[in-house]
Amino acid sequence: MEFSKRTHHCAALTVGDENKKVILCGWVDSVRDHGGVLFVDLRDRYGRTQIVFNPEAGKEITESAEKLRSEFVICIEGEVKKRSQETINSKLKTGEIEVFAKDLEVLSTCEPLPFPLEDNLDVSENLRLKYRFLDLRRASFQKNFIFRHKVVRSVRNYLDTEGFLEIETPYLTKSTPEGARDYLVPSRVHNGKFYALPQSPQLFKQILMISGYERYFQVVRCFRDEDLRADRQPEHTQIDMELSFVDEDVIHDVIERMIQKIFKDCLDVDITIPFQRINYEEAMNLYGSDKPDLRIPEVIHNLSGISKDVSFNVFKKVLSIEEGVIYGLCGSGLAESASIKDMNDLTAFAISFGAKGLAWIRIMNDGSFKSPIVKFFDEATLKKYQEELQAKCGDVMFFVADIKKVARNVLGALRLKLAKDKGTLQYNDYKLLWVNKFPLLEWSEDEKRYSAVHHPFTMPDIKNIDELINDPASVTAKAYDLVLNGTELGGGSIRIHDTKLQEEMFKILGMDIESARIKFGFLLDALKFGAPPHGGIAIGLDRLIMLLLGLGSIRETIAFPKTQKATCLMTESPSDVSEKQLKELGICIEEE
RNA sequence: GGGGGUGUAGCUCAAUUGGUUAGAGUCCUAGACUGUCGAUCUAGUUGUUGCGGGUUCGAGUCCCGUCACUCCCGCCA
C-alpha cells in the first residue's frame, strides 16, 4: 500500500461506492475501541470517514489499530461498506458508509495534545498561538481559510474582467514621514541608512497610473508599527487598486459590483447596489462615528435648542461656551431593567471616551420621568426631549453636554455599546455604506500644523486653488470610506495629479519645497511628465473575511498572526540577533 | 502611555466570610468490552494556585509590584 496512491479523500465516499477498494489518508480524529471492533474517524482537509477495524481482518492489523491515538497520521486500505440502517450517522457527510480496513500504515505518530482540537472550546489564546500548527487544524480555521481563498479568487476573477492588471510593488522602500510609524529595515550596503516596509503601496500605484497602466490592483501586505486591536495587526492584507480617468462615482461603482460579486460567489447572498452614501459631517452628527453601524436604529439628536432655558447648571454652563452642545440618545427598553450600577457603569464608559459625565432620565412604563436630575427640568421640556429622541415608555434618555466633538464621539460609542450589550446585532445583517466628503485637513495641536486626514496626495474638493490657500480648514476631500456594520472596510480618494496643487498641499502641511523634494521628489517629478487624473481605494481583506464570517478578530483570518504586543508566540519573534549581524549593519543596541 | 478582564492539574473549570489534606470533568496510562460516532465501565498518575514581595496564627482568596494573553482609550494618513 502506498499513501501516494490515495484513491479518495475523506468526504468523498457515498453508498454509490459500495464494495470499492479504497486507500484513504489522514489524521486520526477519534478512536472508539470496543475490545473487538474498533472505530476510527479518519480526517483530512475535506472531511471525515469512519474506518472499521474488525478482528477478522487479522491479528497484526488489529494490534496496530489498538495503538492508534488522536492525531496519528495514517494510511488505510479497505473496502467501502454500506452501514446498516440503525448505525447511520446523519451528522456525518459520509455517515451512510464506512470503510473496513484491510491494511494500515502509521505514517506519523503524535504526542498527547497540549489542548483539544474540538471547535467551540475556549482555550487560552497564548497556548493556541504557541501551537498555531495545531490550532489551524481545527475545522473552523480550515473553513476560514478556504473561505478566504474563495474571496481572493473571486476578486481576481472580477478585477481581471474589469481590465485590472495585477502588478507587484516593493516591500523594501522609502520611509515616509506622514501617517503611521514605519517598520524599518537597516541597509547593510549603505551603513546607517534604512528601508521602510510600506504602510501601503500608495505612491507606487500612483506612479503606475502615470506610467500608463490605467487600472492596477494587488493583493498586498501592508505594515504599520502601531498598537494592535482585534481588527488591527502589524501586517495586514489589502485589496489595493488604482484607476485612471475616473471620478468618485466610477470607483464606487467598481467596488460595489466587486463586493456584490464576493457576496454572491462566497456566501450566495444577494446585496443591492448602489450602497447608501452619507457625508462625513452627517455621519458624525447622526451616529457619532465616521464608520456608522446602520444595524442600530437609534441616532444621536442635537438637543441644544430645547435645552436653552433649563435650570440644570451643567447644561447651562456648557451651552454658554463656544462649540458647547447638548446631544442626546435614546436607550430603548432600559428604563425598568437597568440598575443604578448599570447607569454608573455607563457613566464610567462615557468618561473613558472623554465625557465629563453622562446624564440620564428614565421614562418608566407609566410614563413618569425618573432621574436624580429630573427636578431641574419642567414637564414640557422633558416631553420635548422625549419627542425629539423618539423615546417610548420604558426607554432611557441619555445626554452628553460638552463641545460638539466630544459629545458626538461619546454618544457614538454609547450607541454601539448599548446595542452590543443588548445582543441583538446579527453579523449577517450586512449594512454597507459609503462615507464621503471627509475633511481634507486636521489641526495637530502637538505639531502646530495641519496634517492630512487621509494622506497628502488627496484631491481637495475645490473649484480653484485659492479656496485651499485662503481657508484650508473648511475644505473637504475627494475621499471616501467603505463601511460595513460599523467597521471601516476600506478607503480611498481621488489623487492630486497636478504639480502646482501638490506643492501647495505640501506647503499647507508645513513642508517647504526643499523637504518635500527630499521626501517625495520622485512623485513631484513624475507628476511633471504627463500624469492622468486618477484615484483609488484599498479594501482590508482580513477585516472583510472577519465581517463576512462574523468572527471576533482578524487573527482568525490570518494564519500566523501576532499577539497584542506584536510578538509571534510560535516563532518567538522578535528576537535577539547576533553581534556579527549587528556589526555588519553598523547597529549598536543601547541598554535601557 | 492609560483603563478593564483573565491567569488554579497537559486542557476546561470549581474551591462559602481568609480556615486547616486545593477538587471535578477531560486528556493521559493500564485493564474490560464486537456497532460506536462526545462510546461505555474499572483503576491509576498529574499542582511553584503566572512570578516576586507584604499583611495575618493562617492567603488560591486581602494589599503592593511585576509578567503573559485579551478588550478598550490614546495611536493607526
XYZ file of C-alpha atoms (C1' of nucleotides) in Angstrom:
669
model
C 0.000 0.000 0.000
C 1.295 3.445 -0.941
C -0.111 6.626 0.550
C 0.581 8.411 -2.712
C -1.950 6.066 -4.327
C -4.743 7.628 -2.250
C -7.978 6.964 -4.118
C -10.415 9.236 -2.297
C -10.493 11.978 0.286
C -12.443 11.673 3.485
C -15.597 13.446 2.339
C -15.884 11.653 -0.991
C -17.337 8.233 -0.372
C -21.056 7.511 -0.626
C -23.294 4.465 -0.872
C -22.548 4.549 -4.592
C -19.005 3.425 -3.800
C -20.132 0.257 -2.028
C -17.686 -2.650 -2.254
C -14.970 -0.458 -3.809
C -11.403 -0.955 -2.667
C -10.098 2.405 -1.489
C -6.999 3.973 0.008
C -7.530 6.884 2.412
C -5.026 9.048 4.250
C -5.395 11.481 7.093
C -5.329 12.193 10.809
C -6.966 10.086 13.489
C -9.787 12.335 14.669
C -11.010 9.933 17.336
C -10.724 6.286 18.345
C -13.515 4.192 19.817
C -12.148 0.842 20.947
C -14.770 -1.794 21.786
C -12.277 -4.513 22.512
C -13.328 -6.440 19.470
C -14.375 -3.996 16.815
C -12.565 -0.637 16.814
C -13.703 2.534 15.086
C -11.520 5.356 13.880
C -12.794 8.635 12.479
C -10.261 9.486 9.818
C -9.987 13.180 8.984
C -8.371 15.045 6.131
C -8.879 18.544 4.789
C -12.123 17.539 3.163
C -13.990 15.700 5.868
C -14.257 12.565 7.957
C -14.859 8.911 7.237
C -15.421 6.129 9.737
C -12.894 3.310 9.481
C -13.800 -0.069 10.992
C -11.094 -2.375 12.299
C -12.613 -5.828 12.728
C -10.669 -8.705 14.342
C -11.468 -10.794 11.279
C -9.046 -8.608 9.305
C -6.158 -10.312 11.115
C -4.093 -10.189 14.278
C -1.387 -7.841 13.025
C -3.661 -5.029 11.846
C -5.838 -5.330 14.965
C -2.833 -4.935 17.238
C -1.519 -1.887 15.422
C -5.024 -0.365 15.347
C -5.181 -0.663 19.133
C -2.088 1.539 19.347
C -3.666 4.396 17.369
C -4.103 7.684 19.202
C -5.516 11.097 18.364
C -3.789 12.915 15.506
C -1.662 9.994 14.318
C -1.261 10.264 10.574
C -2.253 7.028 8.906
C -2.986 5.457 5.571
C -5.534 2.672 5.276
C -6.631 0.399 2.510
C -10.050 -1.150 2.793
C -13.449 -1.841 1.375
C -16.416 0.525 1.397
C -19.497 -0.928 3.084
C -22.972 0.455 3.411
C -23.915 0.907 7.052
C -26.929 -0.896 8.446
C -29.918 1.389 8.942
C -29.524 1.779 12.713
C -25.808 2.647 12.527
C -26.101 5.502 10.029
C -24.638 8.757 11.387
C -26.665 11.626 9.984
C -24.227 14.193 11.412
C -21.505 12.966 9.074
C -21.466 13.635 5.349
C -20.097 10.131 4.810
C -22.337 8.740 7.556
C -24.091 6.205 5.358
C -20.914 4.242 4.672
C -17.821 3.046 6.465
C -14.553 1.555 5.324
C -13.492 -1.873 6.596
C -9.713 -1.663 6.903
C -7.626 -4.438 5.363
C -4.283 -2.698 5.704
C -2.986 0.030 7.996
C 0.187 2.057 7.879
C 1.111 4.579 10.551
C 2.811 7.419 8.690
C 3.421 9.559 11.736
C 2.670 9.404 15.454
C 1.545 12.258 17.677
C 2.327 13.182 21.259
C -0.546 13.926 23.641
C -2.009 17.247 22.562
C -1.448 20.394 24.643
C -5.118 21.218 24.083
C -8.083 19.503 22.436
C -8.763 20.353 18.809
C -12.528 20.499 19.091
C -14.226 23.637 17.871
C -16.154 25.836 20.306
C -13.749 25.145 23.134
C -12.198 28.234 24.638
C -8.523 27.520 25.033
C -6.347 30.392 26.161
C -5.076 32.335 23.205
C -1.403 32.244 24.160
C -1.449 28.450 24.117
C -3.245 28.408 20.792
C -0.765 30.882 19.313
C 2.228 28.919 20.572
C 0.882 25.743 18.961
C -0.581 27.511 15.966
C 0.010 24.453 13.766
C -2.471 22.558 15.931
C -4.952 25.407 16.213
C -5.014 25.687 12.446
C -6.107 22.040 12.241
C -9.433 22.907 13.798
C -12.367 22.737 11.450
C -13.394 26.362 12.000
C -9.981 27.603 10.944
C -9.918 25.442 7.855
C -13.317 26.846 6.986
C -11.995 30.403 7.392
C -9.014 29.871 5.125
C -10.977 28.055 2.455
C -13.371 30.988 2.516
C -10.535 33.495 2.326
C -9.132 31.689 -0.692
C -12.531 31.856 -2.376
C -12.831 35.586 -1.736
C -9.406 36.302 -3.218
C -10.175 34.113 -6.234
C -13.471 35.911 -6.745
C -11.712 39.292 -6.516
C -9.007 38.307 -9.006
C -11.564 36.998 -11.470
C -13.675 40.104 -11.183
C -10.839 42.596 -11.475
C -9.434 40.705 -14.441
C -12.718 41.001 -16.297
C -12.805 44.704 -15.399
C -9.446 45.259 -17.063
C -7.233 45.482 -13.990
C -3.604 44.354 -14.056
C -2.023 42.752 -11.001
C 1.373 44.373 -10.545
C 3.717 43.920 -7.607
C 5.356 46.799 -5.777
C 8.392 46.721 -3.482
C 8.349 45.785 0.190
C 11.733 47.397 0.754
C 11.010 51.022 0.146
C 11.447 54.526 1.450
C 10.300 55.701 4.843
C 7.567 58.332 4.623
C 7.088 60.795 7.470
C 3.295 61.085 7.213
C 0.924 58.583 8.729
C 1.686 55.511 10.766
C 5.027 54.587 12.297
C 7.159 52.668 9.798
C 8.769 49.287 10.264
C 12.391 49.979 9.395
C 14.873 47.646 7.730
C 18.553 48.544 8.048
C 20.685 48.546 4.935
C 23.939 46.592 5.084
C 25.285 48.090 1.883
C 24.526 51.636 2.960
C 25.656 51.880 6.552
C 23.294 53.876 8.736
C 20.513 54.016 6.160
C 17.167 52.300 6.304
C 14.446 50.971 4.096
C 10.870 51.001 5.375
C 8.204 48.370 4.868
C 5.268 50.028 3.103
C 2.224 51.200 5.065
C 0.554 50.828 1.683
C 1.800 50.908 -1.923
C 0.272 54.382 -2.228
C 2.965 56.177 -4.167
C 3.862 53.219 -6.369
C 0.327 52.768 -7.555
C 0.093 56.456 -8.384
C 3.343 56.138 -10.323
C 1.867 53.156 -12.178
C -1.012 55.387 -13.276
C 1.473 57.962 -14.522
C 3.228 55.082 -16.297
C 0.027 54.428 -18.202
C -1.266 51.141 -16.756
C -4.705 52.712 -16.189
C -6.047 50.000 -13.916
C -3.845 48.365 -11.273
C -4.599 46.029 -8.411
C -2.655 43.980 -5.920
C -3.465 41.694 -3.029
C -0.744 43.144 -0.922
C 0.700 43.136 2.574
C 0.885 46.454 4.414
C 2.897 47.165 7.555
C 2.195 49.615 10.353
C 4.073 49.832 13.620
C 1.166 50.945 15.753
C -0.685 49.438 18.698
C -2.915 46.475 17.937
C -6.623 45.829 18.268
C -8.968 42.966 17.499
C -9.191 44.317 13.941
C -5.618 45.607 13.648
C -2.401 43.638 13.073
C 1.109 44.970 12.351
C 0.863 43.377 8.929
C -2.419 43.136 7.119
C -3.529 42.439 3.581
C -5.242 44.898 1.311
C -7.003 44.559 -1.982
C -5.276 47.637 -3.348
C -6.438 49.396 -6.525
C -5.826 52.474 -8.588
C -7.645 53.717 -11.704
C -7.020 56.448 -14.249
C -9.582 58.811 -15.814
C -12.160 58.222 -13.095
C -14.108 60.144 -10.527
C -15.521 59.001 -7.209
C -18.653 57.569 -8.815
C -16.677 55.231 -11.086
C -14.677 53.901 -8.144
C -17.810 53.466 -6.030
C -19.399 51.514 -8.857
C -16.407 49.246 -9.472
C -16.174 48.421 -5.769
C -19.908 47.951 -5.300
C -20.021 45.380 -8.068
C -16.917 43.696 -6.663
C -18.441 43.453 -3.177
C -21.699 42.261 -4.680
C -19.860 39.509 -6.541
C -17.913 38.451 -3.443
C -21.164 38.109 -1.501
C -22.736 36.123 -4.315
C -19.748 33.874 -5.058
C -18.702 33.177 -1.495
C -21.864 33.447 0.602
C -24.606 33.157 -2.014
C -26.054 36.345 -0.582
C -27.611 38.990 -2.824
C -26.850 42.541 -1.813
C -28.315 45.559 -3.507
C -26.247 48.288 -5.072
C -25.600 51.154 -5.075
C -24.798 51.351 -1.365
C -26.140 54.129 0.791
C -23.955 57.245 0.700
C -23.563 59.697 3.515
C -21.287 62.650 4.035
C -18.779 62.634 6.846
C -20.369 65.550 8.668
C -23.786 63.924 8.583
C -22.370 60.616 9.772
C -20.702 62.319 12.713
C -23.878 64.178 13.633
C -26.232 61.206 13.375
C -24.025 58.350 14.509
C -21.067 59.986 16.250
C -18.773 57.967 14.049
C -17.161 58.076 10.629
C -17.924 54.366 10.359
C -21.562 54.115 11.390
C -23.211 50.815 12.170
C -26.538 51.060 10.365
C -27.906 47.945 12.018
C -28.682 50.131 15.036
C -31.850 52.196 14.526
C -31.212 54.861 17.204
C -29.418 58.035 16.142
C -27.957 60.975 18.002
C -30.032 64.149 18.378
C -28.978 67.713 18.985
C -30.943 68.901 21.993
C -29.155 72.238 22.411
C -32.175 74.253 21.268
C -34.612 72.521 23.615
C -32.133 72.889 26.470
C -31.700 76.659 26.099
C -33.754 77.634 29.135
C -33.304 74.721 31.521
C -32.159 75.377 35.086
C -29.729 72.442 35.099
C -26.387 74.097 35.668
C -24.291 71.519 33.826
C -26.287 72.121 30.642
C -26.359 75.892 31.090
C -22.638 76.143 31.539
C -21.823 74.069 28.512
C -24.244 75.970 26.299
C -22.545 79.226 27.237
C -19.193 78.126 25.809
C -18.206 78.133 22.168
C -19.000 74.847 20.401
C -20.869 73.714 23.535
C -23.814 71.397 22.788
C -26.308 69.082 24.443
C -26.631 65.852 22.481
C -28.966 63.031 23.308
C -29.525 59.375 22.540
C -32.378 57.009 23.291
C -31.517 53.771 25.091
C -34.507 51.674 24.251
C -36.014 49.289 26.767
C -33.590 50.068 29.559
C -35.664 52.134 31.981
C -37.128 49.338 34.101
C -34.312 46.829 33.825
C -31.121 48.838 34.252
C -29.833 49.178 37.814
C -28.093 52.169 39.365
C -24.875 50.221 38.960
C -25.583 49.756 35.240
C -26.049 53.507 34.951
C -22.813 54.136 36.840
C -21.010 51.715 34.526
C -22.366 53.540 31.502
C -21.237 56.822 33.007
C -17.738 55.417 33.535
C -17.818 54.198 29.952
C -18.754 57.692 28.724
C -15.966 59.215 30.792
C -13.447 56.814 29.261
C -14.377 58.351 25.918
C -13.684 61.842 27.169
C -17.054 62.928 28.591
C -17.221 64.785 31.898
C -20.264 62.731 32.803
C -23.424 61.139 31.491
C -26.882 62.414 32.301
C -29.822 60.042 32.033
C -33.548 60.172 32.570
C -35.654 57.024 32.709
C -39.120 57.035 31.215
C -40.924 54.483 33.311
C -43.654 52.227 31.944
C -46.292 54.544 33.436
C -44.776 57.470 31.525
C -43.214 59.188 34.542
C -39.677 60.551 34.369
C -37.177 59.269 36.891
C -33.666 60.533 37.480
C -31.576 62.338 40.072
C -31.619 65.373 37.767
C -35.287 65.314 36.821
C -36.028 68.174 39.249
C -34.062 70.590 37.067
C -36.443 70.169 34.135
C -40.065 71.116 33.713
C -42.544 68.614 32.337
C -42.806 70.372 28.971
C -39.053 70.210 28.373
C -38.951 66.546 29.332
C -41.752 65.865 26.865
C -39.834 67.746 24.171
C -36.749 65.652 24.850
C -38.828 62.504 24.655
C -40.385 63.607 21.391
C -37.100 64.619 19.801
C -35.372 61.380 20.845
C -38.428 59.353 19.822
C -38.249 57.651 23.194
C -41.069 55.411 24.344
C -42.172 54.407 27.815
C -39.533 52.036 29.154
C -36.668 53.838 27.407
C -33.835 55.837 28.906
C -32.807 59.229 27.549
C -29.048 59.815 27.669
C -27.477 63.274 27.486
C -23.950 64.467 26.976
C -23.120 68.135 27.473
C -19.769 69.027 26.028
C -18.116 70.500 22.985
C -19.566 69.069 19.794
C -16.590 66.857 19.005
C -16.633 65.141 22.398
C -20.431 64.900 22.688
C -20.950 63.077 19.412
C -17.935 60.879 19.953
C -19.188 59.767 23.365
C -22.750 59.156 22.218
C -21.447 57.344 19.149
C -19.568 54.970 21.415
C -22.549 54.653 23.757
C -24.816 53.881 20.825
C -22.594 50.924 19.912
C -22.244 49.755 23.492
C -25.990 49.749 24.179
C -26.628 47.742 21.028
C -23.851 45.271 21.772
C -24.996 44.831 25.373
C -28.496 44.120 24.141
C -27.002 41.383 21.974
C -29.420 41.782 19.096
C -26.899 42.692 16.395
C -26.619 39.978 13.761
C -23.323 39.710 11.938
C -25.061 38.554 8.762
C -27.365 41.570 8.689
C -24.920 43.223 6.303
C -25.271 47.006 6.122
C -22.868 48.608 3.663
C -22.388 52.282 3.031
C -20.028 54.910 1.722
C -18.905 57.785 3.878
C -17.901 60.651 1.588
C -16.567 64.189 1.811
C -14.100 63.710 4.619
C -12.319 66.798 5.850
C -9.054 67.325 3.997
C -7.027 68.525 6.959
C -6.993 68.475 10.700
C -5.077 70.742 13.007
C -2.396 68.985 15.008
C -2.011 70.696 18.366
C 1.227 68.801 19.064
C 2.974 69.842 15.886
C 1.251 73.205 15.447
C 0.437 72.471 11.841
C -2.200 70.881 9.631
C -1.924 67.190 8.868
C -3.744 65.279 6.160
C -6.791 63.349 7.332
C -6.401 60.795 4.534
C -2.965 61.404 3.057
C -1.099 64.333 1.469
C -1.939 63.251 -2.096
C -5.698 63.501 -1.689
C -7.558 65.793 -4.070
C -9.255 68.685 -2.289
C -12.881 69.204 -3.309
C -12.347 72.725 -4.666
C -13.013 74.739 -7.799
C -9.718 76.614 -7.679
C -6.558 76.580 -5.669
C -7.355 79.831 -3.851
C -10.091 78.145 -1.794
C -7.416 75.902 -0.351
C -4.950 78.683 0.299
C -7.478 81.036 1.878
C -9.338 78.660 4.179
C -7.714 75.223 4.298
C -9.612 74.079 7.406
C -13.023 74.166 5.750
C -12.039 72.278 2.595
C -13.321 68.755 2.190
C -11.517 65.973 0.376
C -12.463 63.757 -2.513
C -12.008 60.891 -0.098
C -14.338 58.070 0.853
C -14.539 55.103 3.184
C -16.440 51.884 2.643
C -18.124 50.819 5.873
C -19.716 47.516 6.825
C -21.568 47.123 10.131
C -19.541 49.706 11.987
C -16.149 48.687 10.661
C -14.079 50.597 8.122
C -13.601 48.081 5.341
C -11.521 50.337 3.186
C -10.897 53.803 1.999
C -9.512 55.808 -0.832
C -9.523 59.051 -2.663
C -9.102 60.884 -5.905
C -5.449 61.971 -6.047
C -3.801 65.204 -6.939
C -2.362 64.930 -10.473
C -1.102 68.484 -10.725
C 2.375 69.509 -9.595
C 1.345 73.007 -8.525
C -1.520 71.772 -6.390
C 0.617 69.035 -4.871
C 3.334 71.525 -3.979
C 0.731 73.823 -2.445
C -0.587 70.906 -0.432
C 2.860 70.179 0.984
C 3.200 73.838 1.876
C -0.068 73.777 3.825
C 1.156 70.666 5.629
C 4.109 72.689 6.836
C 6.604 71.192 4.425
C 8.776 73.558 2.434
C 9.624 72.678 -1.145
C 13.079 71.530 -0.113
C 11.901 68.910 2.383
C 9.021 67.862 0.127
C 11.628 67.232 -2.596
C 13.702 65.063 -0.254
C 10.709 63.020 0.835
C 8.532 62.821 -2.272
C 10.742 64.197 -5.031
C 10.098 61.210 -7.273
C 6.361 61.814 -7.153
C 6.706 65.527 -7.842
C 8.985 64.630 -10.780
C 6.546 62.063 -12.113
C 3.644 64.499 -11.905
C 5.502 66.758 -14.350
C 5.646 64.067 -17.028
C 2.057 63.570 -18.050
C 0.047 62.450 -15.029
C -3.512 61.357 -15.790
C -6.322 62.145 -13.363
C -6.510 59.122 -11.121
C -7.833 57.740 -7.879
C -8.080 54.517 -5.981
C -9.069 52.587 -2.947
C -7.848 49.769 -0.730
C -10.079 47.187 0.919
C -8.903 45.437 4.069
C -9.045 41.762 3.195
C -8.636 40.442 6.750
C -11.454 42.624 8.021
C -13.658 41.704 5.092
C -13.267 37.996 5.880
C -13.823 38.661 9.583
C -17.057 40.530 8.947
C -18.428 38.174 6.330
C -17.930 35.204 8.654
C -18.887 37.034 11.839
C -15.521 36.375 13.521
C -14.381 38.254 16.592
C -10.914 39.153 15.370
C -8.816 39.314 12.221
C -6.454 36.877 13.953
C -8.979 34.235 12.924
C -8.397 35.123 9.278
C -4.588 35.302 9.380
C -2.696 32.010 9.507
C 0.158 33.294 11.641
C -0.900 36.450 13.474
C 0.867 38.438 16.159
C -0.201 38.979 19.768
C -1.385 42.338 21.022
C 2.232 43.110 21.932
C 3.195 42.345 18.312
C 5.048 39.134 19.075
C 4.733 35.752 17.399
C 4.450 33.101 20.112
C 5.183 30.253 17.716
C 8.471 31.541 16.273
C 9.224 33.731 19.305
C 9.825 36.786 17.174
C 11.001 39.443 17.522
C 14.255 38.040 18.859
C 17.843 38.953 19.543
C 20.273 38.790 16.637
C 23.974 38.025 16.710
C 26.666 40.605 17.341
C 28.002 39.788 13.890
C 24.712 40.723 12.229
C 24.506 43.953 14.171
C 28.085 44.828 13.341
C 27.503 44.330 9.631
C 24.615 46.768 9.867
C 26.521 49.221 11.980
C 23.888 48.996 14.685
C 24.629 49.305 18.367
C 21.954 48.371 20.919
C 21.572 50.854 23.722
C 20.871 49.183 27.087
C 17.731 50.507 28.763
C 1.325 55.932 27.701
C -3.662 54.860 30.272
C -8.224 51.903 31.911
C -10.822 46.986 32.293
C -10.873 41.403 32.158
C -8.328 36.716 32.714
C -4.272 33.651 34.922
C -5.585 27.181 39.991
C -3.523 19.634 37.201
C -1.481 18.832 29.970
C -6.679 21.231 28.848
C -11.656 23.435 30.629
C -13.195 24.958 35.224
C -14.653 24.754 40.892
C -12.893 25.917 45.835
C -18.579 29.514 51.133
C -16.685 35.469 55.103
C -9.278 34.491 54.759
C -9.541 28.442 57.718
C -6.508 23.593 58.234
C -5.299 17.412 53.344
C -6.858 22.669 46.623
C -11.492 19.313 43.932
C -14.424 17.868 39.302
C -14.669 16.782 34.190
C -11.432 15.814 30.323
C -6.693 14.192 28.474
C -3.046 10.517 29.508
C -1.619 5.237 31.356
C -3.389 0.197 32.331
C -7.403 -3.226 32.180
C -12.544 -4.818 30.467
C -15.898 -4.666 26.382
C -17.847 -6.873 18.718
C -21.690 -1.348 16.472
C -19.645 3.118 18.469
C -19.733 8.012 16.466
C -18.542 13.371 22.845
C -18.506 5.231 23.066
C -19.013 2.980 27.904
C -17.186 0.712 32.620
C -12.996 -0.012 36.364
C -8.385 1.605 38.395
C -4.258 4.943 38.395
C -0.664 9.258 37.518
C -0.895 14.601 37.338
C -0.403 21.179 41.343
C 5.892 26.592 42.151
C -2.680 28.384 42.566
C 1.695 33.066 36.462
C 6.064 35.325 39.164
C 8.082 38.462 43.450
C 7.050 40.806 47.949
C 3.684 42.225 52.043
C -0.488 41.819 55.851
C -2.089 37.607 59.036
C -1.888 32.492 63.908
C -3.296 31.121 58.825
C -3.501 33.595 51.778
C -5.724 30.350 45.706
C -8.784 34.171 48.380
C -6.715 40.628 51.012
C -2.707 44.575 49.661
C 1.634 46.244 46.528
C 4.689 45.261 42.398
C 5.637 42.509 38.013
C 4.820 39.178 33.646
C 1.683 36.932 29.850
C -2.842 36.779 26.989
C -7.063 39.759 25.850
C -10.787 44.081 25.256
C -10.872 49.285 25.016
C -8.897 54.742 25.107
C -4.758 57.291 23.027
C -2.316 55.972 18.459
C -3.474 53.737 13.498
C -2.567 59.490 6.667
